[in-house]
Short mmCIF file of C-alpha atoms and ligand atoms in Angstrom, two decimals:
data_model
loop_
_atom_site.label_atom_id
_atom_site.label_comp_id
_atom_site.label_asym_id
_atom_site.label_seq_id
_atom_site.Cartn_x
_atom_site.Cartn_y
_atom_site.Cartn_z
CA UNK A 1 0.00 0.00 0.00
CA UNK A 2 1.20 3.47 -0.75
CA UNK A 3 1.33 5.43 2.53
CA UNK A 4 0.71 8.78 0.90
CA UNK A 5 -2.25 7.92 -1.29
CA UNK A 6 -3.77 5.17 0.79
CA UNK A 7 -3.93 3.13 -2.46
CA UNK A 8 -4.81 -0.40 -1.37
CA UNK A 9 -4.30 -2.66 -4.36
CA UNK A 10 -1.04 -1.68 -6.09
CA UNK A 11 0.20 -5.20 -6.98
CA UNK A 12 -2.34 -6.20 -9.57
CA UNK A 13 -2.37 -2.91 -11.46
CA UNK A 14 0.07 -1.41 -13.92
CA UNK A 15 -1.77 1.78 -14.73
CA UNK A 16 -2.81 4.65 -12.48
CA UNK A 17 -6.51 5.29 -12.00
CA UNK A 18 -8.08 7.82 -14.30
CA UNK A 19 -8.53 11.12 -12.50
CA UNK A 20 -12.25 11.34 -13.17
CA UNK A 21 -12.72 7.78 -11.99
CA UNK A 22 -10.69 8.49 -8.86
CA UNK A 23 -12.92 11.44 -8.09
CA UNK A 24 -16.03 9.36 -8.82
CA UNK A 25 -14.83 6.52 -6.64
CA UNK A 26 -13.68 8.66 -3.75
CA UNK A 27 -15.87 8.82 -0.67
CA UNK A 28 -13.52 10.33 1.91
CA UNK A 29 -15.25 13.71 2.03
CA UNK A 30 -18.39 11.91 3.20
CA UNK A 31 -17.28 8.83 5.07
CA UNK A 32 -14.72 10.73 7.14
CA UNK A 33 -17.66 10.93 9.53
CA UNK A 34 -16.96 7.29 10.30
CA UNK A 35 -13.39 8.11 11.31
CA UNK A 36 -13.73 7.63 15.07
CA UNK A 37 -15.89 4.52 14.70
CA UNK A 38 -13.46 2.97 12.21
CA UNK A 39 -10.44 3.68 14.40
CA UNK A 40 -12.18 2.18 17.41
CA UNK A 41 -13.12 -0.88 15.39
CA UNK A 42 -9.55 -1.12 14.09
CA UNK A 43 -8.20 -1.11 17.63
CA UNK A 44 -10.56 -3.95 18.52
CA UNK A 45 -9.53 -5.76 15.33
CA UNK A 46 -5.86 -5.46 16.31
CA UNK A 47 -6.68 -6.90 19.72
CA UNK A 48 -8.55 -9.71 17.98
CA UNK A 49 -5.51 -10.41 15.81
CA UNK A 50 -3.32 -10.52 18.91
CA UNK A 51 -5.75 -13.01 20.46
CA UNK A 52 -5.53 -15.08 17.28
CA UNK A 53 -1.72 -15.09 17.49
CA UNK A 54 -1.36 -13.08 14.26
CA UNK A 55 0.17 -10.12 16.06
CA UNK A 56 2.64 -10.27 18.94
CA UNK A 57 1.73 -8.29 22.04
CA UNK A 58 4.29 -5.64 21.04
CA UNK A 59 2.93 -5.35 17.52
CA UNK A 60 -0.62 -5.06 18.80
CA UNK A 61 0.49 -2.40 21.28
CA UNK A 62 2.25 -0.41 18.53
CA UNK A 63 -0.85 -0.56 16.33
CA UNK A 64 -3.37 0.24 19.04
CA UNK A 65 -1.37 3.12 20.45
CA UNK A 66 -0.78 4.47 16.94
CA UNK A 67 -4.51 4.29 16.31
CA UNK A 68 -5.35 5.85 19.68
CA UNK A 69 -3.07 8.79 18.92
CA UNK A 70 -4.70 9.21 15.53
CA UNK A 71 -8.11 9.14 17.17
CA UNK A 72 -7.17 11.90 19.62
CA UNK A 73 -5.80 13.98 16.77
CA UNK A 74 -8.78 13.45 14.48
CA UNK A 75 -11.30 14.10 17.22
CA UNK A 76 -9.69 17.45 17.94
CA UNK A 77 -9.13 18.58 14.38
CA UNK A 78 -11.01 17.75 11.20
CA UNK A 79 -8.18 19.18 9.11
CA UNK A 80 -6.26 15.90 9.29
CA UNK A 81 -8.22 14.88 6.18
CA UNK A 82 -7.27 17.99 4.22
CA UNK A 83 -5.29 17.27 1.09
CA UNK A 84 -5.49 13.50 1.49
CA UNK A 85 -6.17 11.57 -1.69
CA UNK A 86 -7.11 8.39 0.17
CA UNK A 87 -10.07 6.69 -1.47
CA UNK A 88 -12.10 6.41 1.68
CA UNK A 89 -11.80 6.76 5.43
CA UNK A 90 -10.64 3.16 5.81
CA UNK A 91 -7.69 3.54 3.48
CA UNK A 92 -6.97 6.93 5.03
CA UNK A 93 -6.66 5.41 8.51
CA UNK A 94 -4.56 2.47 7.39
CA UNK A 95 -2.26 4.67 5.29
CA UNK A 96 -1.78 7.09 8.13
CA UNK A 97 -1.06 4.32 10.60
CA UNK A 98 1.63 2.87 8.34
CA UNK A 99 3.13 6.32 7.88
CA UNK A 100 3.20 6.76 11.66
CA UNK A 101 4.45 3.37 12.90
CA UNK A 102 6.02 1.77 9.85
CA UNK A 103 5.78 -1.81 8.65
CA UNK A 104 3.93 -3.16 11.69
CA UNK A 105 0.98 -1.10 10.51
CA UNK A 106 0.90 -3.21 7.35
CA UNK A 107 -0.30 -6.14 9.46
CA UNK A 108 -3.52 -4.49 10.64
CA UNK A 109 -5.62 -5.47 7.65
CA UNK A 110 -4.99 -9.22 8.17
CA UNK A 111 -8.20 -11.23 8.00
CA UNK A 112 -10.23 -8.12 7.30
CA UNK A 113 -11.76 -6.58 4.22
CA UNK A 114 -13.12 -3.11 3.80
CA UNK A 115 -16.41 -4.90 3.28
CA UNK A 116 -16.70 -6.12 6.86
CA UNK A 117 -14.81 -3.06 8.03
CA UNK A 118 -17.23 -0.51 6.57
CA UNK A 119 -20.24 -2.48 7.80
CA UNK A 120 -18.72 -2.50 11.29
CA UNK A 121 -17.85 1.19 11.36
CA UNK A 122 -21.24 2.18 9.94
CA UNK A 123 -23.08 0.17 12.60
CA UNK A 124 -20.90 1.45 15.42
CA UNK A 125 -21.38 5.03 14.31
CA UNK A 126 -25.13 4.60 13.83
CA UNK A 127 -25.58 2.99 17.23
CA UNK A 128 -24.13 6.07 18.91
CA UNK A 129 -26.21 8.39 16.75
CA UNK A 130 -29.34 6.45 17.69
CA UNK A 131 -28.54 7.07 21.34
CA UNK A 132 -28.12 10.77 20.66
CA UNK A 133 -31.38 10.90 18.71
CA UNK A 134 -33.21 9.10 21.48
CA UNK A 135 -32.15 11.84 23.88
CA UNK A 136 -33.30 14.54 21.44
CA UNK A 137 -36.70 12.88 21.16
CA UNK A 138 -36.90 12.76 24.93
CA UNK A 139 -36.19 16.49 25.07
CA UNK A 140 -38.91 17.18 22.49
CA UNK A 141 -41.30 15.12 24.61
CA UNK A 142 -40.31 17.16 27.66
CA UNK A 143 -41.12 20.33 25.70
CA UNK A 144 -44.58 18.95 24.90
CA UNK A 145 -45.14 18.26 28.58
CA UNK A 146 -44.00 21.78 29.45
CA UNK A 147 -46.32 23.28 26.86
CA UNK A 148 -49.16 21.21 28.30
CA UNK A 149 -48.40 22.32 31.85
CA UNK A 150 -48.04 26.00 30.98
CA UNK A 151 -51.65 25.88 29.75
CA UNK A 152 -53.02 23.09 31.91
CA UNK A 153 -56.59 24.48 31.89
CA UNK A 154 -56.70 25.45 28.22
CA UNK A 155 -59.41 23.98 26.03
CA UNK A 156 -59.15 23.52 22.28
CA UNK A 157 -61.71 22.70 19.64
CA UNK A 158 -60.82 19.24 18.38
CA UNK A 159 -61.13 18.67 14.63
CA UNK A 160 -61.85 15.89 12.21
CA UNK A 161 -61.65 16.74 8.50
CA UNK A 162 -60.46 20.11 9.85
CA UNK A 163 -64.11 20.73 10.87
CA UNK A 164 -64.88 21.49 14.50
CA UNK A 165 -65.78 18.20 16.13
CA UNK A 166 -65.56 18.00 19.93
CA UNK A 167 -63.69 20.01 22.53
CA UNK A 168 -60.45 18.61 23.92
CA UNK A 169 -57.94 19.82 26.46
CA UNK A 170 -54.88 21.58 25.01
CA UNK A 171 -52.79 19.21 27.10
CA UNK A 172 -54.52 16.30 25.38
CA UNK A 173 -53.30 17.65 22.04
CA UNK A 174 -49.76 17.94 23.42
CA UNK A 175 -49.88 14.41 24.80
CA UNK A 176 -51.08 13.01 21.47
CA UNK A 177 -47.74 14.06 19.98
CA UNK A 178 -45.97 12.83 23.10
CA UNK A 179 -47.39 9.36 22.38
CA UNK A 180 -46.22 9.44 18.77
CA UNK A 181 -42.71 10.31 19.90
CA UNK A 182 -42.86 7.58 22.51
CA UNK A 183 -43.55 5.03 19.80
CA UNK A 184 -40.71 6.52 17.77
CA UNK A 185 -38.34 5.92 20.66
CA UNK A 186 -39.55 2.34 20.94
CA UNK A 187 -39.02 1.81 17.23
CA UNK A 188 -35.57 3.34 17.45
CA UNK A 189 -34.68 1.07 20.38
CA UNK A 190 -35.92 -1.91 18.42
CA UNK A 191 -33.97 -0.95 15.30
CA UNK A 192 -30.90 -0.47 17.51
CA UNK A 193 -30.98 -4.17 18.39
CA UNK A 194 -30.36 -5.08 14.76
CA UNK A 195 -27.85 -2.26 14.26
CA UNK A 196 -25.75 -3.41 17.18
CA UNK A 197 -24.44 -6.63 15.64
CA UNK A 198 -20.79 -7.11 14.71
CA UNK A 199 -19.95 -8.04 11.08
CA UNK A 200 -16.16 -7.95 11.59
CA UNK A 201 -14.61 -11.37 11.07
CA UNK A 202 -16.68 -11.91 7.91
CA UNK A 203 -13.75 -10.89 5.71
CA UNK A 204 -14.60 -9.88 2.17
CA UNK A 205 -17.52 -12.31 2.01
CA UNK A 206 -16.46 -15.79 3.15
CA UNK A 207 -15.17 -15.36 6.69
CA UNK A 208 -11.56 -15.36 7.78
CA UNK A 209 -8.96 -18.13 8.02
CA UNK A 210 -7.48 -16.79 11.25
CA UNK A 211 -8.78 -17.93 14.66
CA UNK A 212 -10.30 -14.58 15.39
CA UNK A 213 -12.50 -14.45 18.51
CA UNK A 214 -15.41 -12.48 17.12
CA UNK A 215 -17.33 -12.62 20.39
CA UNK A 216 -14.45 -10.98 22.23
CA UNK A 217 -14.20 -8.24 19.61
CA UNK A 218 -17.96 -7.71 19.84
CA UNK A 219 -17.71 -7.33 23.61
CA UNK A 220 -14.87 -4.86 23.31
CA UNK A 221 -16.92 -2.65 20.98
CA UNK A 222 -20.15 -2.98 22.93
CA UNK A 223 -21.98 -4.96 20.26
CA UNK A 224 -24.83 -7.15 21.51
CA UNK A 225 -23.94 -10.04 19.23
CA UNK A 226 -22.18 -11.16 16.05
CA UNK A 227 -23.55 -11.76 12.58
CA UNK A 228 -24.28 -15.39 11.73
CA UNK A 229 -23.48 -15.49 8.00
CA UNK A 230 -20.53 -13.78 6.37
CA UNK A 231 -22.23 -13.28 2.98
CA UNK A 232 -25.16 -11.62 4.67
CA UNK A 233 -23.00 -9.64 7.07
CA UNK A 234 -21.10 -7.72 4.38
CA UNK A 235 -24.12 -7.02 2.21
CA UNK A 236 -26.82 -6.38 4.83
CA UNK A 237 -27.97 -2.78 5.05
CA UNK A 238 -31.39 -3.59 6.48
CA UNK A 239 -30.32 -1.87 9.66
CA UNK A 240 -29.80 1.38 7.77
CA UNK A 241 -33.15 1.06 5.98
CA UNK A 242 -34.91 0.40 9.27
CA UNK A 243 -33.25 3.41 10.79
CA UNK A 244 -34.17 5.60 7.80
CA UNK A 245 -37.73 4.42 8.04
CA UNK A 246 -38.00 5.06 11.78
CA UNK A 247 -36.66 8.53 11.03
CA UNK A 248 -39.28 8.96 8.32
CA UNK A 249 -41.98 8.36 10.90
CA UNK A 250 -40.38 10.78 13.33
CA UNK A 251 -40.55 13.38 10.56
CA UNK A 252 -44.16 12.49 9.77
CA UNK A 253 -44.97 13.24 13.39
CA UNK A 254 -43.00 16.47 13.53
CA UNK A 255 -44.51 17.52 10.23
CA UNK A 256 -48.05 16.94 11.44
CA UNK A 257 -47.31 18.80 14.64
CA UNK A 258 -45.94 21.64 12.54
CA UNK A 259 -49.01 21.66 10.31
CA UNK A 260 -51.36 21.84 13.30
CA UNK A 261 -49.44 24.75 14.73
CA UNK A 262 -49.17 26.56 11.39
CA UNK A 263 -52.95 26.45 11.21
CA UNK A 264 -53.40 27.40 14.86
CA UNK A 265 -51.14 30.43 14.60
CA UNK A 266 -52.85 31.85 11.52
CA UNK A 267 -54.88 35.03 12.06
CA UNK A 268 -58.01 33.06 11.14
CA UNK A 269 -57.50 30.65 14.04
CA UNK A 270 -55.38 32.73 16.40
CA UNK A 271 -55.13 29.84 18.87
CA UNK A 272 -51.40 30.00 19.51
CA UNK A 273 -48.70 32.63 19.24
CA UNK A 274 -45.18 31.68 18.31
CA UNK A 275 -42.27 33.50 19.80
CA UNK A 276 -40.36 35.96 17.62
CA UNK A 277 -37.35 33.76 18.23
CA UNK A 278 -38.69 31.08 15.89
CA UNK A 279 -40.46 33.25 13.32
CA UNK A 280 -39.30 35.39 10.44
CA UNK A 281 -40.55 38.60 8.94
CA UNK A 282 -41.19 39.43 5.32
CA UNK A 283 -38.72 41.45 3.28
CA UNK A 284 -41.66 43.26 1.73
CA UNK A 285 -44.70 43.14 4.00
CA UNK A 286 -43.95 44.83 7.31
CA UNK A 287 -46.83 43.20 9.21
CA UNK A 288 -45.78 39.58 8.55
CA UNK A 289 -44.62 37.11 11.16
CA UNK A 290 -44.15 33.80 9.43
CA UNK A 291 -43.90 30.38 11.11
CA UNK A 292 -40.70 29.46 9.24
CA UNK A 293 -39.47 27.02 11.84
CA UNK A 294 -42.67 25.01 11.50
CA UNK A 295 -42.69 25.18 7.72
CA UNK A 296 -39.13 23.87 7.68
CA UNK A 297 -40.14 20.97 9.93
CA UNK A 298 -42.85 20.15 7.42
CA UNK A 299 -40.56 20.72 4.44
CA UNK A 300 -37.53 18.83 5.66
CA UNK A 301 -39.58 15.70 6.20
CA UNK A 302 -39.64 15.22 2.41
CA UNK A 303 -35.89 14.82 2.20
CA UNK A 304 -35.83 12.28 5.00
CA UNK A 305 -38.46 10.18 3.18
CA UNK A 306 -36.38 10.54 0.02
CA UNK A 307 -33.27 9.24 1.78
CA UNK A 308 -35.27 6.24 2.91
CA UNK A 309 -36.47 5.51 -0.64
CA UNK A 310 -33.02 6.07 -2.12
CA UNK A 311 -31.55 3.44 0.14
CA UNK A 312 -34.18 0.89 -0.82
CA UNK A 313 -33.63 1.62 -4.49
CA UNK A 314 -29.87 1.26 -4.11
CA UNK A 315 -30.20 -2.16 -2.53
CA UNK A 316 -32.95 -3.75 -4.53
CA UNK A 317 -31.05 -5.24 -7.43
CA UNK A 318 -27.78 -6.14 -5.78
CA UNK A 319 -26.42 -9.66 -6.05
CA UNK A 320 -24.61 -11.07 -3.03
CA UNK A 321 -22.33 -9.98 -1.53
CA UNK A 322 -20.71 -6.52 -1.38
CA UNK A 323 -21.08 -4.25 -4.41
CA UNK A 324 -19.73 -0.75 -4.73
CA UNK A 325 -23.28 0.54 -5.07
CA UNK A 326 -23.37 0.17 -1.31
CA UNK A 327 -20.97 3.04 -0.85
CA UNK A 328 -24.03 5.15 -1.66
CA UNK A 329 -25.67 3.99 1.58
CA UNK A 330 -24.07 6.55 3.82
CA UNK A 331 -24.78 10.00 2.41
CA UNK A 332 -28.52 9.72 2.88
CA UNK A 333 -28.21 8.24 6.35
CA UNK A 334 -25.83 11.02 7.40
CA UNK A 335 -28.25 13.60 6.04
CA UNK A 336 -31.13 11.88 7.82
CA UNK A 337 -29.29 11.98 11.14
CA UNK A 338 -28.48 15.67 10.69
CA UNK A 339 -31.96 16.61 9.52
CA UNK A 340 -33.85 14.71 12.19
CA UNK A 341 -31.52 16.01 14.91
CA UNK A 342 -31.96 19.67 14.04
CA UNK A 343 -35.68 19.13 13.46
CA UNK A 344 -36.17 17.66 16.92
CA UNK A 345 -34.23 20.52 18.46
CA UNK A 346 -36.20 23.09 16.49
CA UNK A 347 -39.52 21.49 17.44
CA UNK A 348 -38.53 21.60 21.11
CA UNK A 349 -37.68 25.30 20.89
CA UNK A 350 -40.96 26.15 19.17
CA UNK A 351 -42.90 24.28 21.86
CA UNK A 352 -40.97 25.86 24.71
CA UNK A 353 -41.81 29.30 23.42
CA UNK A 354 -45.39 29.17 22.22
CA UNK A 355 -48.37 30.56 24.08
CA UNK A 356 -51.97 29.47 23.80
CA UNK A 357 -54.55 32.21 23.50
CA UNK A 358 -56.78 30.49 26.05
CA UNK A 359 -59.68 32.93 25.79
CA UNK A 360 -59.90 32.48 22.09
CA UNK A 361 -59.55 28.70 22.10
CA UNK A 362 -62.23 28.39 24.79
CA UNK A 363 -64.56 30.58 22.78
CA UNK A 364 -63.87 28.51 19.66
CA UNK A 365 -64.59 25.33 21.60
CA UNK A 366 -68.09 26.58 22.43
CA UNK A 367 -69.03 27.66 18.91
CA UNK A 368 -69.80 25.37 16.00
CA UNK A 369 -71.97 22.75 17.73
CA UNK A 370 -69.11 20.87 19.36
CA UNK A 371 -71.62 19.74 21.98
CA UNK A 372 -74.04 18.11 19.50
CA UNK A 373 -72.73 14.63 20.27
CA UNK A 374 -73.19 15.49 23.92
CA UNK A 375 -76.90 16.15 23.32
CA UNK A 376 -77.24 12.83 21.51
CA UNK A 377 -75.50 11.06 24.41
CA UNK A 378 -77.87 12.87 26.79
CA UNK A 379 -80.86 11.43 24.90
CA UNK A 380 -79.29 7.97 24.94
CA UNK A 381 -79.03 8.21 28.73
CA UNK A 382 -82.79 8.98 28.72
CA UNK A 383 -83.39 5.74 26.82
CA UNK A 384 -83.47 6.96 23.22
CA UNK A 385 -81.64 4.66 20.76
CA UNK A 386 -78.46 6.38 19.55
CA UNK A 387 -79.44 6.35 15.87
CA UNK A 388 -82.72 8.12 16.73
CA UNK A 389 -80.92 10.55 19.02
CA UNK A 390 -78.41 11.33 16.25
CA UNK A 391 -81.23 12.12 13.85
CA UNK A 392 -83.07 14.27 16.40
CA UNK A 393 -79.99 16.30 17.27
CA UNK A 394 -79.19 16.69 13.57
CA UNK A 395 -82.56 18.37 13.12
CA UNK A 396 -81.97 20.54 16.17
CA UNK A 397 -78.61 21.63 14.77
CA UNK A 398 -80.16 22.50 11.42
CA UNK A 399 -82.77 24.56 13.22
CA UNK A 400 -80.14 26.27 15.38
CA UNK A 401 -78.06 27.16 12.30
CA UNK A 402 -81.16 28.84 10.87
CA UNK A 403 -81.56 30.82 14.09
CA UNK A 404 -77.88 31.75 14.17
CA UNK A 405 -77.64 30.19 17.62
CA UNK A 406 -75.75 27.43 19.38
CA UNK A 407 -77.64 24.43 20.80
CA UNK A 408 -77.18 25.64 24.36
CA UNK A 409 -78.60 29.01 23.37
CA UNK A 410 -81.93 27.58 22.14
CA UNK A 411 -83.44 27.08 25.59
CA UNK A 412 -85.07 23.99 27.07
CA UNK A 413 -88.53 24.68 25.68
CA UNK A 414 -87.32 24.92 22.11
CA UNK A 415 -85.08 21.86 22.48
CA UNK A 416 -87.98 19.88 23.94
CA UNK A 417 -89.85 20.35 20.67
CA UNK A 418 -87.30 18.04 19.09
CA UNK A 419 -87.61 15.39 21.78
CA UNK A 420 -89.91 15.12 24.78
CA UNK A 421 -87.10 13.35 26.66
CA UNK A 422 -85.25 16.63 27.01
CA UNK A 423 -85.52 18.06 30.51
CA UNK A 424 -84.21 20.95 32.61
CA UNK A 425 -80.95 19.07 33.20
CA UNK A 426 -80.00 19.46 29.52
CA UNK A 427 -78.29 22.79 30.15
CA UNK A 428 -75.84 21.11 32.52
CA UNK A 429 -75.12 18.39 30.00
CA UNK A 430 -74.39 20.85 27.22
CA UNK A 431 -71.91 23.13 28.93
CA UNK A 432 -68.27 22.90 27.98
CA UNK A 433 -67.00 21.60 31.31
CA UNK A 434 -69.58 18.79 31.33
CA UNK A 435 -68.75 17.88 27.75
CA UNK A 436 -65.10 17.55 28.64
CA UNK A 437 -65.65 15.81 31.97
CA UNK A 438 -67.84 13.20 30.29
CA UNK A 439 -64.92 11.90 28.21
CA UNK A 440 -63.54 9.96 31.11
CA UNK A 441 -62.62 6.62 29.57
CA UNK A 442 -58.93 5.77 29.68
CA UNK A 443 -57.31 7.79 26.92
CA UNK A 444 -60.15 10.32 26.88
CA UNK A 445 -59.88 14.08 27.24
CA UNK A 446 -61.62 14.62 30.59
CA UNK A 447 -59.51 16.97 32.72
CA UNK A 448 -58.99 14.23 35.31
CA UNK A 449 -57.76 11.76 32.73
CA UNK A 450 -55.51 14.35 31.13
CA UNK A 451 -54.04 15.29 34.51
CA UNK A 452 -53.26 11.63 35.14
CA UNK A 453 -51.82 11.21 31.64
CA UNK A 454 -49.63 14.24 32.18
CA UNK A 455 -48.36 12.83 35.46
CA UNK A 456 -47.64 9.50 33.74
CA UNK A 457 -45.80 11.33 30.96
CA UNK A 458 -43.62 13.13 33.47
CA UNK A 459 -42.84 9.90 35.22
CA UNK A 460 -41.91 8.26 31.92
CA UNK A 461 -39.51 11.12 31.19
CA UNK A 462 -37.68 10.54 34.46
CA UNK A 463 -36.54 7.11 33.30
N1 LIG B 1 -15.77 2.80 0.86
C1 LIG B 1 -16.50 1.61 0.69
C2 LIG B 1 -17.93 1.77 1.16
O1 LIG B 1 -18.25 2.74 1.75
C3 LIG B 1 -15.90 0.43 1.35
C4 LIG B 1 -14.93 -0.14 0.45
C5 LIG B 1 -15.25 -1.47 -0.02
N2 LIG B 1 -14.77 -1.42 -1.36
C6 LIG B 1 -14.51 -2.49 -2.07
N3 LIG B 1 -14.04 -2.27 -3.25
N4 LIG B 1 -14.70 -3.69 -1.66
O2 LIG B 1 -18.76 0.92 0.89
#
């Protein structure tokens, strides 16, 4: 191997690579992100080689300390990659090690291929990113809980088809998104199980001829287990697809949250106000305050879905085992990690800083016949079959619309004309508090249930 270029296959070739091809083939500018993971995995590999009797203790020590020094240097300063013409981060590291410690470094790649090496580094890197993302989701969940608690008494019209449906607590809305993010964390934890498997020891595709203790190497790197089939191990990117797809769902959830809030902060709704800190003005219209942070949450989701699709498309036609197509696996995953991370942080900041216009949301929750179902339920409790009650209340609503009044503004006498079952107690049944309190099944929006759900959410966040 040439120490300066990191060229790995000199022997077989008589001609230099074409410059355009070299540029096309080169992935260092992207996969340098795997630097720390690859060095760590290389240290474990060297220890594995020592265990297999391939390296003496002194050789292993020279290699591992050379790698550790490189790691410290690279962690501190990204410029170590500047000017390198190594093909990828793996050849960069090996070339640099040989330059630093001499011929002993040429033994590191024994029993290893870049095929099992890249799969190992990618998994190691992704495992740590998953842990970081999990924490960011937790922080976004905490922001939802804070937003719920800041407006613990606030009521919101709930919608279906974006038509006013039934009133809900604002905190119930917040906790709906909390639940989505909770499932995202579960999915991430589940995907992590399949990420955290060691491919090293699979060689290029067939395994290795050296008595390499893969279990020991796995333990050293914190992997939960080792891959069972070398052909599969070097060509499996399911773990990356799963991750990209979990991230797609995270973005679906953030995008829907954003869309709700974009609607709620419009002048027409006026339910929430965003802080200036997460809004932008218009270069032309002086009055504008635009919800850019939310629109970007919605917009960036598209790219994350695209990364997911791109990975599937890259993999679909590949014969076993490794093919260079697979070098294309990383760019999208890196972008997904970056995009989802900043999106979670942005969502948390928006939530920490928004205020609910409680007067306006309460007023909205009492206009538009959001208590019509309540009246039907009232009739059911008086013995009327639901289908009949539904019909009766439908007629009452139609009448009320004609009068320009709400149901609770019609008065008992008028309401009784629609059904003799209606009594004086109807007024109590129709008021907002009663409507909310009635929804007391587990998972419902009654204030008691929501208080309990909020307490459970806070408890969950402590773990
Ligand atoms: N840089 C490559 C990747 O990211 C690993 C190299 C494997 N190359 C090879 N010719 N076998 O996939």
